């Protein structure tokens, strides 16, 4: 009778231990899956950040080129305006001289 009770208690302890082992194995697998998911998400975020950084560098380079072209155009227009003013002044002077003659 005591042997039967001891066996029953042993079986209950063994069953409980197996259930705990199974539960812990499931939790471990869930944790591993979570780590895999988070690792993949981190890699994706890192790739997106690298792509965004590259795009920002490309845009900065383009902006620099556009700015340089705009500055050159501004210099050319300023020079052309000065030339046009000089020509206008000469025409005006010639007209005034012709008028006085």
PDB file of C-alpha atoms in Angstrom:
ATOM      1  CA  UNK A   1       0.000   0.000   0.000  1.00  0.00           C
ATOM      2  CA  UNK A   2       2.803   2.400   0.871  1.00  0.00           C
ATOM      3  CA  UNK A   3       4.623   1.223  -2.248  1.00  0.00           C
ATOM      4  CA  UNK A   4       1.534   1.891  -4.363  1.00  0.00           C
ATOM      5  CA  UNK A   5       1.178   5.343  -2.796  1.00  0.00           C
ATOM      6  CA  UNK A   6       4.846   6.051  -3.376  1.00  0.00           C
ATOM      7  CA  UNK A   7       4.486   4.935  -7.003  1.00  0.00           C
ATOM      8  CA  UNK A   8       1.426   7.167  -7.461  1.00  0.00           C
ATOM      9  CA  UNK A   9       3.289  10.100  -5.906  1.00  0.00           C
ATOM     10  CA  UNK A  10       6.297   9.349  -8.096  1.00  0.00           C
ATOM     11  CA  UNK A  11       4.092   9.171 -11.179  1.00  0.00           C
ATOM     12  CA  UNK A  12       2.461  12.503 -10.262  1.00  0.00           C
ATOM     13  CA  UNK A  13       5.863  14.123  -9.714  1.00  0.00           C
ATOM     14  CA  UNK A  14       7.134  12.663 -13.012  1.00  0.00           C
ATOM     15  CA  UNK A  15       4.020  13.845 -14.878  1.00  0.00           C
ATOM     16  CA  UNK A  16       4.348  17.285 -13.309  1.00  0.00           C
ATOM     17  CA  UNK A  17       8.042  17.419 -14.234  1.00  0.00           C
ATOM     18  CA  UNK A  18       7.285  16.365 -17.822  1.00  0.00           C
ATOM     19  CA  UNK A  19       4.566  19.031 -18.074  1.00  0.00           C
ATOM     20  CA  UNK A  20       6.969  21.651 -16.695  1.00  0.00           C
ATOM     21  CA  UNK A  21       9.658  20.502 -19.143  1.00  0.00           C
ATOM     22  CA  UNK A  22       7.193  20.695 -22.039  1.00  0.00           C
ATOM     23  CA  UNK A  23       6.001  24.141 -20.944  1.00  0.00           C
ATOM     24  CA  UNK A  24       9.562  25.412 -20.591  1.00  0.00           C
ATOM     25  CA  UNK A  25      10.471  23.992 -24.009  1.00  0.00           C
ATOM     26  CA  UNK A  26       7.491  25.820 -25.538  1.00  0.00           C
ATOM     27  CA  UNK A  27       8.497  29.059 -23.790  1.00  0.00           C
ATOM     28  CA  UNK A  28      12.081  28.625 -24.978  1.00  0.00           C
ATOM     29  CA  UNK A  29      10.924  28.070 -28.564  1.00  0.00           C
ATOM     30  CA  UNK A  30       8.680  31.150 -28.348  1.00  0.00           C
ATOM     31  CA  UNK A  31      11.610  33.180 -27.015  1.00  0.00           C
ATOM     32  CA  UNK A  32      13.842  31.912 -29.838  1.00  0.00           C
ATOM     33  CA  UNK A  33      11.195  32.842 -32.401  1.00  0.00           C
ATOM     34  CA  UNK A  34      10.877  36.278 -30.819  1.00  0.00           C
ATOM     35  CA  UNK A  35      14.654  36.755 -31.024  1.00  0.00           C
ATOM     36  CA  UNK A  36      14.633  35.678 -34.691  1.00  0.00           C
ATOM     37  CA  UNK A  37      11.794  38.110 -35.446  1.00  0.00           C
ATOM     38  CA  UNK A  38      13.463  40.990 -33.614  1.00  0.00           C
ATOM     39  CA  UNK A  39      16.796  40.239 -35.295  1.00  0.00           C
ATOM     40  CA  UNK A  40      15.133  40.295 -38.715  1.00  0.00           C
ATOM     41  CA  UNK A  41      13.331  43.546 -37.843  1.00  0.00           C
ATOM     42  CA  UNK A  42      16.599  45.105 -36.665  1.00  0.00           C
ATOM     43  CA  UNK A  43      18.361  44.038 -39.870  1.00  0.00           C
ATOM     44  CA  UNK A  44      15.508  45.502 -41.930  1.00  0.00           C
ATOM     45  CA  UNK A  45      15.627  48.768 -39.973  1.00  0.00           C
ATOM     46  CA  UNK A  46      19.390  48.919 -40.424  1.00  0.00           C
ATOM     47  CA  UNK A  47      19.047  48.369 -44.182  1.00  0.00           C
ATOM     48  CA  UNK A  48      16.364  51.064 -44.399  1.00  0.00           C
ATOM     49  CA  UNK A  49      18.550  53.482 -42.432  1.00  0.00           C
ATOM     50  CA  UNK A  50      21.496  52.784 -44.735  1.00  0.00           C
ATOM     51  CA  UNK A  51      19.309  53.364 -47.799  1.00  0.00           C
ATOM     52  CA  UNK A  52      17.958  56.601 -46.323  1.00  0.00           C
ATOM     53  CA  UNK A  53      21.486  57.775 -45.541  1.00  0.00           C
ATOM     54  CA  UNK A  54      22.604  57.003 -49.086  1.00  0.00           C
ATOM     55  CA  UNK A  55      19.591  58.837 -50.517  1.00  0.00           C
ATOM     56  CA  UNK A  56      20.303  61.837 -48.271  1.00  0.00           C
ATOM     57  CA  UNK A  57      23.917  61.912 -49.486  1.00  0.00           C
ATOM     58  CA  UNK A  58      22.767  61.728 -53.115  1.00  0.00           C
ATOM     59  CA  UNK A  59      20.271  64.546 -52.556  1.00  0.00           C
ATOM     60  CA  UNK A  60      22.944  66.631 -50.828  1.00  0.00           C
ATOM     61  CA  UNK A  61      25.262  66.100 -53.792  1.00  0.00           C
ATOM     62  CA  UNK A  62      22.521  67.028 -56.276  1.00  0.00           C
ATOM     63  CA  UNK A  63      21.648  70.119 -54.267  1.00  0.00           C
ATOM     64  CA  UNK A  64      25.295  71.130 -54.241  1.00  0.00           C
ATOM     65  CA  UNK A  65      25.487  70.780 -58.045  1.00  0.00           C
ATOM     66  CA  UNK A  66      22.240  72.729 -58.536  1.00  0.00           C
ATOM     67  CA  UNK A  67      23.503  75.430 -56.182  1.00  0.00           C
ATOM     68  CA  UNK A  68      26.777  75.696 -58.122  1.00  0.00           C
ATOM     69  CA  UNK A  69      24.877  75.963 -61.427  1.00  0.00           C
ATOM     70  CA  UNK A  70      22.580  78.617 -59.955  1.00  0.00           C
ATOM     71  CA  UNK A  71      25.563  80.625 -58.706  1.00  0.00           C
ATOM     72  CA  UNK A  72      27.197  80.429 -62.151  1.00  0.00           C
ATOM     73  CA  UNK A  73      23.946  81.496 -63.843  1.00  0.00           C
ATOM     74  CA  UNK A  74      23.659  84.376 -61.396  1.00  0.00           C
ATOM     75  CA  UNK A  75      27.222  85.492 -62.211  1.00  0.00           C
ATOM     76  CA  UNK A  76      26.488  85.314 -65.950  1.00  0.00           C
ATOM     77  CA  UNK A  77      23.240  87.256 -65.618  1.00  0.00           C
ATOM     78  CA  UNK A  78      24.934  89.900 -63.473  1.00  0.00           C
ATOM     79  CA  UNK A  79      27.650  90.277 -66.114  1.00  0.00           C
ATOM     80  CA  UNK A  80      25.090  90.458 -68.936  1.00  0.00           C
ATOM     81  CA  UNK A  81      23.096  93.060 -67.012  1.00  0.00           C
ATOM     82  CA  UNK A  82      26.225  95.173 -66.481  1.00  0.00           C
ATOM     83  CA  UNK A  83      27.024  94.933 -70.208  1.00  0.00           C
ATOM     84  CA  UNK A  84      23.451  95.893 -71.123  1.00  0.00           C
ATOM     85  CA  UNK A  85      23.615  98.888 -68.778  1.00  0.00           C
ATOM     86  CA  UNK A  86      26.903  99.990 -70.313  1.00  0.00           C
ATOM     87  CA  UNK A  87      25.429  99.658 -73.810  1.00  0.00           C
ATOM     88  CA  UNK A  88      22.336 101.574 -72.718  1.00  0.00           C
ATOM     89  CA  UNK A  89      24.468 104.325 -71.244  1.00  0.00           C
ATOM     90  CA  UNK A  90      26.476 104.565 -74.487  1.00  0.00           C
ATOM     91  CA  UNK A  91      23.302 104.715 -76.586  1.00  0.00           C
ATOM     92  CA  UNK A  92      21.869 107.387 -74.287  1.00  0.00           C
ATOM     93  CA  UNK A  93      25.088 109.410 -74.422  1.00  0.00           C
ATOM     94  CA  UNK A  94      25.199 109.131 -78.219  1.00  0.00           C
ATOM     95  CA  UNK A  95      21.564 110.180 -78.456  1.00  0.00           C
ATOM     96  CA  UNK A  96      22.164 113.178 -76.203  1.00  0.00           C
ATOM     97  CA  UNK A  97      25.237 114.168 -78.243  1.00  0.00           C
ATOM     98  CA  UNK A  98      23.279 113.839 -81.486  1.00  0.00           C
ATOM     99  CA  UNK A  99      20.440 115.874 -80.010  1.00  0.00           C
ATOM    100  CA  UNK A 100      22.803 118.687 -78.945  1.00  0.00           C
ATOM    101  CA  UNK A 101      24.499 118.867 -82.336  1.00  0.00           C
TER     102      UNK A 101
END
